Coordinates of C-alpha atoms and ligand atoms in Angstrom, one line a residue:
X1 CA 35.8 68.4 6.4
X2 CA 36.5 68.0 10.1
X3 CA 35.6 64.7 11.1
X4 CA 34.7 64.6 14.8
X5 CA 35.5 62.1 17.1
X6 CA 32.0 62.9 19.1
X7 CA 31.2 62.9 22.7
X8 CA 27.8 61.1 23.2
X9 CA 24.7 62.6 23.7
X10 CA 24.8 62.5 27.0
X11 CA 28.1 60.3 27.5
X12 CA 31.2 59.7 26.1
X13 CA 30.9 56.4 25.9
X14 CA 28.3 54.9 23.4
X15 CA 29.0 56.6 20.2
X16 CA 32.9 57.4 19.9
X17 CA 34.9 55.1 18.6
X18 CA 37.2 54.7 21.2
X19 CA 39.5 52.1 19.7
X20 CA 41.0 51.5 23.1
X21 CA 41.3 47.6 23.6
X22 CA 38.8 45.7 25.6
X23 CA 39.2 42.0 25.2
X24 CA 35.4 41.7 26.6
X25 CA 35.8 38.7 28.0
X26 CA 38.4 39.2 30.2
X27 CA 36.9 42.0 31.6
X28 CA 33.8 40.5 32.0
X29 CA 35.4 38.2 34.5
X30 CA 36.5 40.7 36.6
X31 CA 33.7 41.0 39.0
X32 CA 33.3 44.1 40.8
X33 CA 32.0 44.3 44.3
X34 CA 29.4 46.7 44.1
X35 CA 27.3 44.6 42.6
X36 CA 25.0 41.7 43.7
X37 CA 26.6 38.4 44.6
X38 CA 22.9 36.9 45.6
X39 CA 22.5 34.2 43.0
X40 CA 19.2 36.1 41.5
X41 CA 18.2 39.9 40.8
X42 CA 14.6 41.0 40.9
X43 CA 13.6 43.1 38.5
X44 CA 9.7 44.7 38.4
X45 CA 8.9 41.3 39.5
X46 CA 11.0 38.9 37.3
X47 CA 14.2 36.9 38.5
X48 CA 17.0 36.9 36.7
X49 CA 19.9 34.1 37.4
X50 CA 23.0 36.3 38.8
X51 CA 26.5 35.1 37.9
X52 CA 30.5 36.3 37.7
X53 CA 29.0 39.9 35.2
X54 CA 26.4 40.4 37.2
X55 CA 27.1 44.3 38.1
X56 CA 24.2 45.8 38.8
X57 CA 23.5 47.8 42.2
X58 CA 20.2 47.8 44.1
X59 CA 20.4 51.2 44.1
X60 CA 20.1 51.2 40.5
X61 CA 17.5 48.6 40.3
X62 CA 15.1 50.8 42.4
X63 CA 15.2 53.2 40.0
X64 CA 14.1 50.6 37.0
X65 CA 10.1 51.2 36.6
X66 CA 10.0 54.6 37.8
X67 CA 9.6 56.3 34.0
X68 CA 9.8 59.6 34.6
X69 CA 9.2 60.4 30.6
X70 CA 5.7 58.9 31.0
X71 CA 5.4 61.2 34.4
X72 CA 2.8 64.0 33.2
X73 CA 4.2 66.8 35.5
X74 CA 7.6 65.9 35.1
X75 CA 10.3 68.2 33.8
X76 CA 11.6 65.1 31.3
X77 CA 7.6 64.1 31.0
X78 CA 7.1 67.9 29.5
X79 CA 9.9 67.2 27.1
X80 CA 8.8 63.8 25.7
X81 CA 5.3 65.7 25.2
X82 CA 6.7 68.5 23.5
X83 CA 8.7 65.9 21.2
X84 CA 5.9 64.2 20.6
X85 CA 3.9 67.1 19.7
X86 CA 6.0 67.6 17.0
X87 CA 5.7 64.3 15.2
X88 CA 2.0 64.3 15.9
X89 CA 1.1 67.8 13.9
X90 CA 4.4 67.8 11.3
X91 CA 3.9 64.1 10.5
X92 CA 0.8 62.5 9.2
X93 CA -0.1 59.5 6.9
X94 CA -2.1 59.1 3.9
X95 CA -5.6 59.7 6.1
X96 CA -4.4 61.8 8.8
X97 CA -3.0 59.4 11.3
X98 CA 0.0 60.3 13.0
X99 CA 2.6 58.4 11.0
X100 CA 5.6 58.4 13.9
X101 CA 4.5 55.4 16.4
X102 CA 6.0 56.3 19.9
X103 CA 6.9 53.6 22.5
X104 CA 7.9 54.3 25.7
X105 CA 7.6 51.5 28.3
X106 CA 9.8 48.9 26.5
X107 CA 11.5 46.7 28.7
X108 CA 15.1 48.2 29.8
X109 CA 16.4 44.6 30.3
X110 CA 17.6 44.0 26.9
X111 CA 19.9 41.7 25.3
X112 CA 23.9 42.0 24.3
X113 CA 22.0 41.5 20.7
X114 CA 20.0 44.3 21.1
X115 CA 22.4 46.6 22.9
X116 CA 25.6 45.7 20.5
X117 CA 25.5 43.5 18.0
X118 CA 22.2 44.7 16.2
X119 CA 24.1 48.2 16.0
X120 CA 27.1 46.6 14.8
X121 CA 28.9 47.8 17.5
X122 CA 32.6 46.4 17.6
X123 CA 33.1 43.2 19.6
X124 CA 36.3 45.0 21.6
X125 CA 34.5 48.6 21.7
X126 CA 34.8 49.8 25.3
X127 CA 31.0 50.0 25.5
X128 CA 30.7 46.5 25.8
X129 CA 33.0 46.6 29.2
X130 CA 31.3 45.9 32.7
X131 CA 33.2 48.8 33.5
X132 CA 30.8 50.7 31.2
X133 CA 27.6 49.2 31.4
X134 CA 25.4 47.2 34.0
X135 CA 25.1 43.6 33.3
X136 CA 22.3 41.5 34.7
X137 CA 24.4 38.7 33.9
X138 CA 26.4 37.1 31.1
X139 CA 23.7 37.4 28.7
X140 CA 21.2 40.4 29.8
X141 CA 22.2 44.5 30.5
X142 CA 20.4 47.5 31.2
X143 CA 20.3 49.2 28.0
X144 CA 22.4 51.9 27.5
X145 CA 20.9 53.3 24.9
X146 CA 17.5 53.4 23.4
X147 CA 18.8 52.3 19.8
X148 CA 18.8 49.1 21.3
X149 CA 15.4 48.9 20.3
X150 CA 15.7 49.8 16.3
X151 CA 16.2 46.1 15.0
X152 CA 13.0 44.8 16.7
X153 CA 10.4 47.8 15.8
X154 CA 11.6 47.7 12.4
X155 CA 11.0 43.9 12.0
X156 CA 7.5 44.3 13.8
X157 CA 7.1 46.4 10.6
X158 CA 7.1 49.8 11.6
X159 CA 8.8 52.9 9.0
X160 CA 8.5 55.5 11.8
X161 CA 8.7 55.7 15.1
X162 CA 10.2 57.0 18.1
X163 CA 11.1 54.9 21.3
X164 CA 11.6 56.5 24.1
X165 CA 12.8 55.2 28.0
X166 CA 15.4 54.9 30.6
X167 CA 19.1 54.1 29.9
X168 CA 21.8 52.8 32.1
X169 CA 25.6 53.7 32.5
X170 CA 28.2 53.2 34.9
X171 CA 30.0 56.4 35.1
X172 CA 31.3 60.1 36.7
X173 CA 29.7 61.8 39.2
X174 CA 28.7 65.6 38.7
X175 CA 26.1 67.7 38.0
X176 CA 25.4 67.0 34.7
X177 CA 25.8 62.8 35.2
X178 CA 23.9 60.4 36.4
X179 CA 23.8 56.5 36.2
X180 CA 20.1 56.6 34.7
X181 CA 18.9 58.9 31.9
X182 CA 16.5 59.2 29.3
X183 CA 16.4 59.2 25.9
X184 CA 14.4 59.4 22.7
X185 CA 15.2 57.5 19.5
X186 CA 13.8 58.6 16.5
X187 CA 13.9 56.0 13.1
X188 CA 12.5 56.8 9.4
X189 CA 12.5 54.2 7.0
X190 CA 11.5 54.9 2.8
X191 CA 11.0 52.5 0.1
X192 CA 12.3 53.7 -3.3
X193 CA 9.5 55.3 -4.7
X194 CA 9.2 57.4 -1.3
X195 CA 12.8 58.9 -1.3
X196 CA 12.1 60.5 -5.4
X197 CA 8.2 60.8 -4.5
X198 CA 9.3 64.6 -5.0
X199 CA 11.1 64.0 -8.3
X200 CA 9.1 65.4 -11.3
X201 CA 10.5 62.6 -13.4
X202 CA 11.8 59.5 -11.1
X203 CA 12.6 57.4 -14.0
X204 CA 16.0 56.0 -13.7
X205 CA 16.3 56.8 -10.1
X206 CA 17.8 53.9 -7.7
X207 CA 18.5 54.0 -4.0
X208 CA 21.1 51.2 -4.5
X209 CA 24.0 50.9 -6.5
X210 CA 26.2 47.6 -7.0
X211 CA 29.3 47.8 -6.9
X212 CA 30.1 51.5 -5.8
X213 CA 32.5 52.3 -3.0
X214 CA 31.8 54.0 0.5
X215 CA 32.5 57.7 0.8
X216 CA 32.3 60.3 2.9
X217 CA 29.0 61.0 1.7
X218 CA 27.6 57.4 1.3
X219 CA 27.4 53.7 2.0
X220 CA 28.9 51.4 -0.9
X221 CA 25.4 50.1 -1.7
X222 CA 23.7 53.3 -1.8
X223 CA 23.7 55.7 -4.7
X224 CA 24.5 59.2 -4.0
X225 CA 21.1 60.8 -4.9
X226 CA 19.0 58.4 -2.4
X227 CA 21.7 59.4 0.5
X228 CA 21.4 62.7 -0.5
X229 CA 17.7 63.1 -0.2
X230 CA 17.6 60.9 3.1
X231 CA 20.3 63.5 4.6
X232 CA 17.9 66.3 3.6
X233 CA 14.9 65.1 5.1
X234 CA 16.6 63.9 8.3
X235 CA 18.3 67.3 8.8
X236 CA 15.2 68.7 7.5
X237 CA 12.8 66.5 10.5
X238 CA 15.6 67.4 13.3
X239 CA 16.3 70.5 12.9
X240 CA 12.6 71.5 13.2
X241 CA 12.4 69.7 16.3
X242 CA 15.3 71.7 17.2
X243 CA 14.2 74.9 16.6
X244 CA 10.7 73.9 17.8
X245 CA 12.1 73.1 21.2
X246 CA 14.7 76.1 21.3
X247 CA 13.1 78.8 19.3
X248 CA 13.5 79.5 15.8
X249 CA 16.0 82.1 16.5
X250 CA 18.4 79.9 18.0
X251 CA 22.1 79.7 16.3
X252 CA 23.1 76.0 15.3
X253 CA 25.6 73.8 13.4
X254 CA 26.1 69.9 12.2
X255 CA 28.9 68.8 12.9
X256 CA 30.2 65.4 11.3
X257 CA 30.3 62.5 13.9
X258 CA 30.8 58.5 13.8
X259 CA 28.6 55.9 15.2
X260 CA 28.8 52.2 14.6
X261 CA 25.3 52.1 13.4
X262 CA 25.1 54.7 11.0
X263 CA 27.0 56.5 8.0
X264 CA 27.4 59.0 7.3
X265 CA 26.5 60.5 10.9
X266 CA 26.3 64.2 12.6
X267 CA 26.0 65.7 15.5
X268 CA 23.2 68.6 16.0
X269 CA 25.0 71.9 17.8
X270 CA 22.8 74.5 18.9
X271 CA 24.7 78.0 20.5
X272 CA 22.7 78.3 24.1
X273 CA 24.0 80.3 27.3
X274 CA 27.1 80.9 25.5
X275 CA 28.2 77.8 24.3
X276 CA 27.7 75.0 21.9
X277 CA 25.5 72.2 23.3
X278 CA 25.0 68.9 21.1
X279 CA 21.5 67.9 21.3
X280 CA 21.2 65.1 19.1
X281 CA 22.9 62.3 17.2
X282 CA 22.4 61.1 14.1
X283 CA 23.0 59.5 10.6
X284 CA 21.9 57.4 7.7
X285 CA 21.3 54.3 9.1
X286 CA 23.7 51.1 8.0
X287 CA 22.3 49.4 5.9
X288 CA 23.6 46.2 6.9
X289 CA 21.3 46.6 9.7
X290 CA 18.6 47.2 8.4
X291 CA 18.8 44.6 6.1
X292 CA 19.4 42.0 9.3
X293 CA 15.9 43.6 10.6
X294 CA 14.1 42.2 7.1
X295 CA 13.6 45.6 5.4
X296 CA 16.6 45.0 3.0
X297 CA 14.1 46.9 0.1
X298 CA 14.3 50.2 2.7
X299 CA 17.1 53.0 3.2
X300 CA 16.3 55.0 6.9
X301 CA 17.8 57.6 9.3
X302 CA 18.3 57.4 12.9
X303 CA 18.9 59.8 15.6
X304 CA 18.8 59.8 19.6
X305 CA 18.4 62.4 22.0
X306 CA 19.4 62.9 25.5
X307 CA 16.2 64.3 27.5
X308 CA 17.7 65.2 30.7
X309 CA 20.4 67.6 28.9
X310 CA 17.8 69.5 26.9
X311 CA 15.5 69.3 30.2
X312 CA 18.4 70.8 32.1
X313 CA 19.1 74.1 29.0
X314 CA 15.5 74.4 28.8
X315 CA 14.2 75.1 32.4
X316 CA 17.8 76.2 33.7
X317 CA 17.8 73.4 35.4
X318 CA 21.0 73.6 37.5
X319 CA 21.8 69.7 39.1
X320 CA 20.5 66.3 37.1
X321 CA 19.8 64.6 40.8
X322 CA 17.0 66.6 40.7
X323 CA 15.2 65.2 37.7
X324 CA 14.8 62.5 41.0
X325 CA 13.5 64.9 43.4
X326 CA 10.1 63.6 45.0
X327 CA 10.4 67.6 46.8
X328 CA 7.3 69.1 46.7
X329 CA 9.4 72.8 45.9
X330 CA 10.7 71.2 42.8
X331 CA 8.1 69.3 41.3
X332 CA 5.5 72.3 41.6
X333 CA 7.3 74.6 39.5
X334 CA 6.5 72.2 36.3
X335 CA 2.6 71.4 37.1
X336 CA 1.4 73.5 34.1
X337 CA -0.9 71.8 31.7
X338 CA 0.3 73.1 28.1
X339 CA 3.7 71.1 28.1
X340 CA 4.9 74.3 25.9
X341 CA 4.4 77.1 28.4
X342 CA 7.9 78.5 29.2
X343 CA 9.5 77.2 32.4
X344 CA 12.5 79.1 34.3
X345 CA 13.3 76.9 37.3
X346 CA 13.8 78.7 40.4
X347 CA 16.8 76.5 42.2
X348 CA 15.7 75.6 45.8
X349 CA 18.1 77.3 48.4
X350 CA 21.0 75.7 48.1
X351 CA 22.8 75.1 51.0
X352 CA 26.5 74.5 51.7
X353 CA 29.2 71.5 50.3
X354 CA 31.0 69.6 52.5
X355 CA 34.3 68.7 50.7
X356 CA 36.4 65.4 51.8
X357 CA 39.4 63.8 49.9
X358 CA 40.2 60.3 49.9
X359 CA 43.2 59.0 48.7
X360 CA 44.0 54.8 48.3
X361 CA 46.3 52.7 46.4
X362 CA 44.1 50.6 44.0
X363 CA 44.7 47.3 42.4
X364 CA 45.6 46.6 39.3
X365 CA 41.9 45.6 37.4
X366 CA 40.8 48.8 39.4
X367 CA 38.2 51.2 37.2
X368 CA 37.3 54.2 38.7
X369 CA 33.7 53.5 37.9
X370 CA 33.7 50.9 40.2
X371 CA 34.6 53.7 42.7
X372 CA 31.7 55.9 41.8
X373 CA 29.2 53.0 41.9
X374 CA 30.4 52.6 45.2
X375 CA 29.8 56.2 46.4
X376 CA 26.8 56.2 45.0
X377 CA 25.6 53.1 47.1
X378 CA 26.5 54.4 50.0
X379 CA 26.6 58.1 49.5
X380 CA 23.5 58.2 47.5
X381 CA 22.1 61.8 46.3
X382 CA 23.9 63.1 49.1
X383 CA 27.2 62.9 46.8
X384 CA 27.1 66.0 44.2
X385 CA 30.2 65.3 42.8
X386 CA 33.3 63.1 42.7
X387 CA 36.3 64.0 40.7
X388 CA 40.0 62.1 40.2
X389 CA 42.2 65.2 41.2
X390 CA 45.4 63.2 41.2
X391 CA 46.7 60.1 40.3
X392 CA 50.3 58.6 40.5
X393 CA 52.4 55.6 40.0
X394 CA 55.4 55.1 42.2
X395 CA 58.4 54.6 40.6
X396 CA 59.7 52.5 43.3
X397 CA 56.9 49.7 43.6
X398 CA 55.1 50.3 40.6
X399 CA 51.8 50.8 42.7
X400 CA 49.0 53.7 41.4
X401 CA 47.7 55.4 44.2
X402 CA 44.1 57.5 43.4
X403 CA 43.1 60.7 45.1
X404 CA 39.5 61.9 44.8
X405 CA 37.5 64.8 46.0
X406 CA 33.7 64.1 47.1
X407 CA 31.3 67.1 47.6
X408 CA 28.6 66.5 49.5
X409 CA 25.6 68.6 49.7
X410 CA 21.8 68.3 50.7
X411 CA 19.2 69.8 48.2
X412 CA 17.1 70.4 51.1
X413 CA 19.1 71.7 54.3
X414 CA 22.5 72.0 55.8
X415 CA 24.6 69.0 55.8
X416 CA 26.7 69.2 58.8
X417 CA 30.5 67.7 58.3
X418 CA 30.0 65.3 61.1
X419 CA 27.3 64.0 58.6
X420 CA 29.9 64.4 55.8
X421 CA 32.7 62.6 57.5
X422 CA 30.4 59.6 58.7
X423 CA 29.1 58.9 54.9
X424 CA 32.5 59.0 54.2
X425 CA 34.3 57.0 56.2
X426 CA 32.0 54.5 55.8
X427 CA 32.6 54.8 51.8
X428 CA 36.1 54.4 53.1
X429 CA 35.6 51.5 54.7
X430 CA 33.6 49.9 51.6
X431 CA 36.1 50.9 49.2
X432 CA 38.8 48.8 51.3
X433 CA 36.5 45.6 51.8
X434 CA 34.8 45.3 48.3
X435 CA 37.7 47.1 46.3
X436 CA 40.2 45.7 47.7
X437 CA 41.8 49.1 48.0
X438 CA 44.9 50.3 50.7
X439 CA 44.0 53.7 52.1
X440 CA 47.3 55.6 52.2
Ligands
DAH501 N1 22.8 55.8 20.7 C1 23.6 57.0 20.6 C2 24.1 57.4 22.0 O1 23.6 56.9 23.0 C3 22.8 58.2 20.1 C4 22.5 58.0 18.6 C5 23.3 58.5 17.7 C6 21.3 57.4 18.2 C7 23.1 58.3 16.3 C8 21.0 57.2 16.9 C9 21.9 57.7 15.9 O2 19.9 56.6 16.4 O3 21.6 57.6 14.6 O4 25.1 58.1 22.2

């Protein structure tokens, strides 16, 4: 079967195994000046000691505390309802309680713990990078990605739950990226007598298994008819979610996938406006982890979403800067009350790009994400899209020089090129003092 290197949800970078080198500490040395240099950053009120990792923009800290999932009228707000919806009438305990707990306004300051290690995530996987991910400082980051929360709902008890919030990642600009997103986790634990609660006879019946080998089916410790059972009811739980969101009409695949924190893992595909679109993540969880969050007698599944890309199919909507719109044209269209009445988005006029190329020579520890941080400082929405359109090492002096391409456009009237140029020279200008970059 086709193994899969996957793209992430919503990024690349979280859950391929990118076995590129990152000897994290070096790198997280290499300060990059976008960031902060005061000696504290101020987040929702609490100060946090800055030092040499410290990477995180004020632009981006404005955005911390705005939680747009938890906004009623919101397009991502109508999503996380819909989700929720789902759990609450499919999923019920013993007397009629919704069994799926939700959380949605944990902290996004998290630890290197939470964000890494409790997901086993390789100590050299690029993730881990400053180039990747904002840091708060040596020892805190803005999560990247909501299963930073699994280990500590599971060890407040809980078998099911979903947790839902802002992520973080330093990264390309275009349409369909943006430093912040949200997503939705999604965790379901089982004790033995749970996973064969269907089998006429259970007798005999084990989720673990000393002494057995990992497979493409399995964990070592697991036995195959547990794993089995747990891959049916998670492709069972997600796929109605799928189809409740899409339609049950819609075409859709799983493709086999790799995450640090699960196995075996897949990747939802559904077939929408002519292509495949991966709309969740997921696997059996490892159980190593679990067994680190105290519920070594359990076997689970995990699976996160990206709710700005199904946001985006579902209400054609065509640019992710405007999930941040405060426009009164945009945030109308999605005042309806039943968060499952149909939504077309009806773009606002969209008025012309200004294009501009820069081109410099960058230094050697240079990442082009500390470019795009950069533009987005001082560019801000204004900057639709940036892209690398040529890159070249001369074979004289050895030196790279970087071209790339901004467009600028205004979602709400004509930018004029004088405009354009100004932005831009002044992202110029940045890029030469904080960069440390030679124009050419
Ligand atoms: N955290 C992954 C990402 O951001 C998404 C994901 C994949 C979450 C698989 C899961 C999972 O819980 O089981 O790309």
């Amino acid at each position: 079967m086709l193994i899969r290197v996957s793209r992430s949800l919503s990024r690349p970078s979280l859950c391929v195994q990118r076995l590129l080198r990152c000897s994290s500490h070096t790198q997280l040395s290499q300060l990059h000046s976008t960031s902060i240099r005061k000696s504290e950053v101020k987040i929702k009120g609490t100060a946090y000691q800055s030092d040499d990792v410290t990477n995180v923009t004020p632009r981006i800290l404005s955005k911390i505390g705005k939680n747009l999932h938890t906004v009623k009228h919101h397009p991502l707000g109508l999503i996380k309802r819909r989700i929720e919806n789902y759990f609450y009438t499919h999923f019920t305990n013993r007397v009629g309680n919704p069994l799926f707990a939700i959380f949605d306004r944990l902290d996004p300051v998290v630890t290197i713990h939470q964000n890494f290690d409790s997901l086993l995530t390789p100590e050299d996987h690029v993730s881990r990078s400053p180039k990747d991910t904002y840091y708060v400082n040596r020892d805190l980051l803005l999560r990247a990605h909501t299963s930073a929360h699994q280990e500590e709902i599971i060890k407040m008890g809980c078998d099911a739950f979903l947790a839902v919030g802002d992520v973080y990642r330093r990264d390309q600009i275009d349409a369909t990226h943006y430093p912040v997103f949200h997503q939705c986790e999604i965790v379901r634990l089982f004790t033995e007598g749970e996973v064969f609660s269907r089998v006429k006879d259970p007798t005999g019946l084990r989720i673990f298994d000393e002494g057995d080998r990992r497979s493409h089916d399995k964990q070592e410790m697991h036995t195959l008819e547990a794993a089995k059972l747990v891959e049916f009811d998670l492709k069972k739980c997600l796929l109605g979610l799928t189809l409740q969101l899409f339609g049950k009409d819609v075409e859709y695949r799983w493709v086999d996938a790799y995450f640090p924190f699960t196995h075996p893992s897949w990747e939802l595909e559904i077939f929408h406006g002519g292509d495949w679109l991966e709309v969740l993540g997921c696997g059996i969880m490892e159980q190593k982890l679990l067994n680190n969050a105290g519920a070594m007698s359990k076997i689970g599944w995990a699976a996160g979403l990206g709710l700005e890309r199904l946001a985006m199919k579902l209400y054609a909507i065509p640019d992710i800067r405007l999930f941040w719109s405060e426009e009164e044209a945009f945030q109308k269209q999605f005042r309806v009350d039943n968060p499952e009445t149909p939504i077309t988005f009806k773009p606002l006029s969209v008025y012309a790009p200004c294009l501009n190329d820069i081109s410099f020579w960058v230094p050697s520890n240079f990442s082009s994400n500390d470019f795009y941080d950069l533009v987005r400082t001082v560019g801000g929405d204004l900057v639709e899209q940036v892209d690398l359109v040529d890159e070249f090492t001369h074979p004289k002096h050895q030196r790279t020089s970087h071209c790339y391409r901004l467009v600028y456009r205004h979602m709400d009237r004509t930018l004029t090129q004088a405009e354009a140029n100004e932005i831009h020279s002044s992202i110029g200008q940045k890029a030469i003092e904080n960069l440390g970059v030679e124009i050419r």
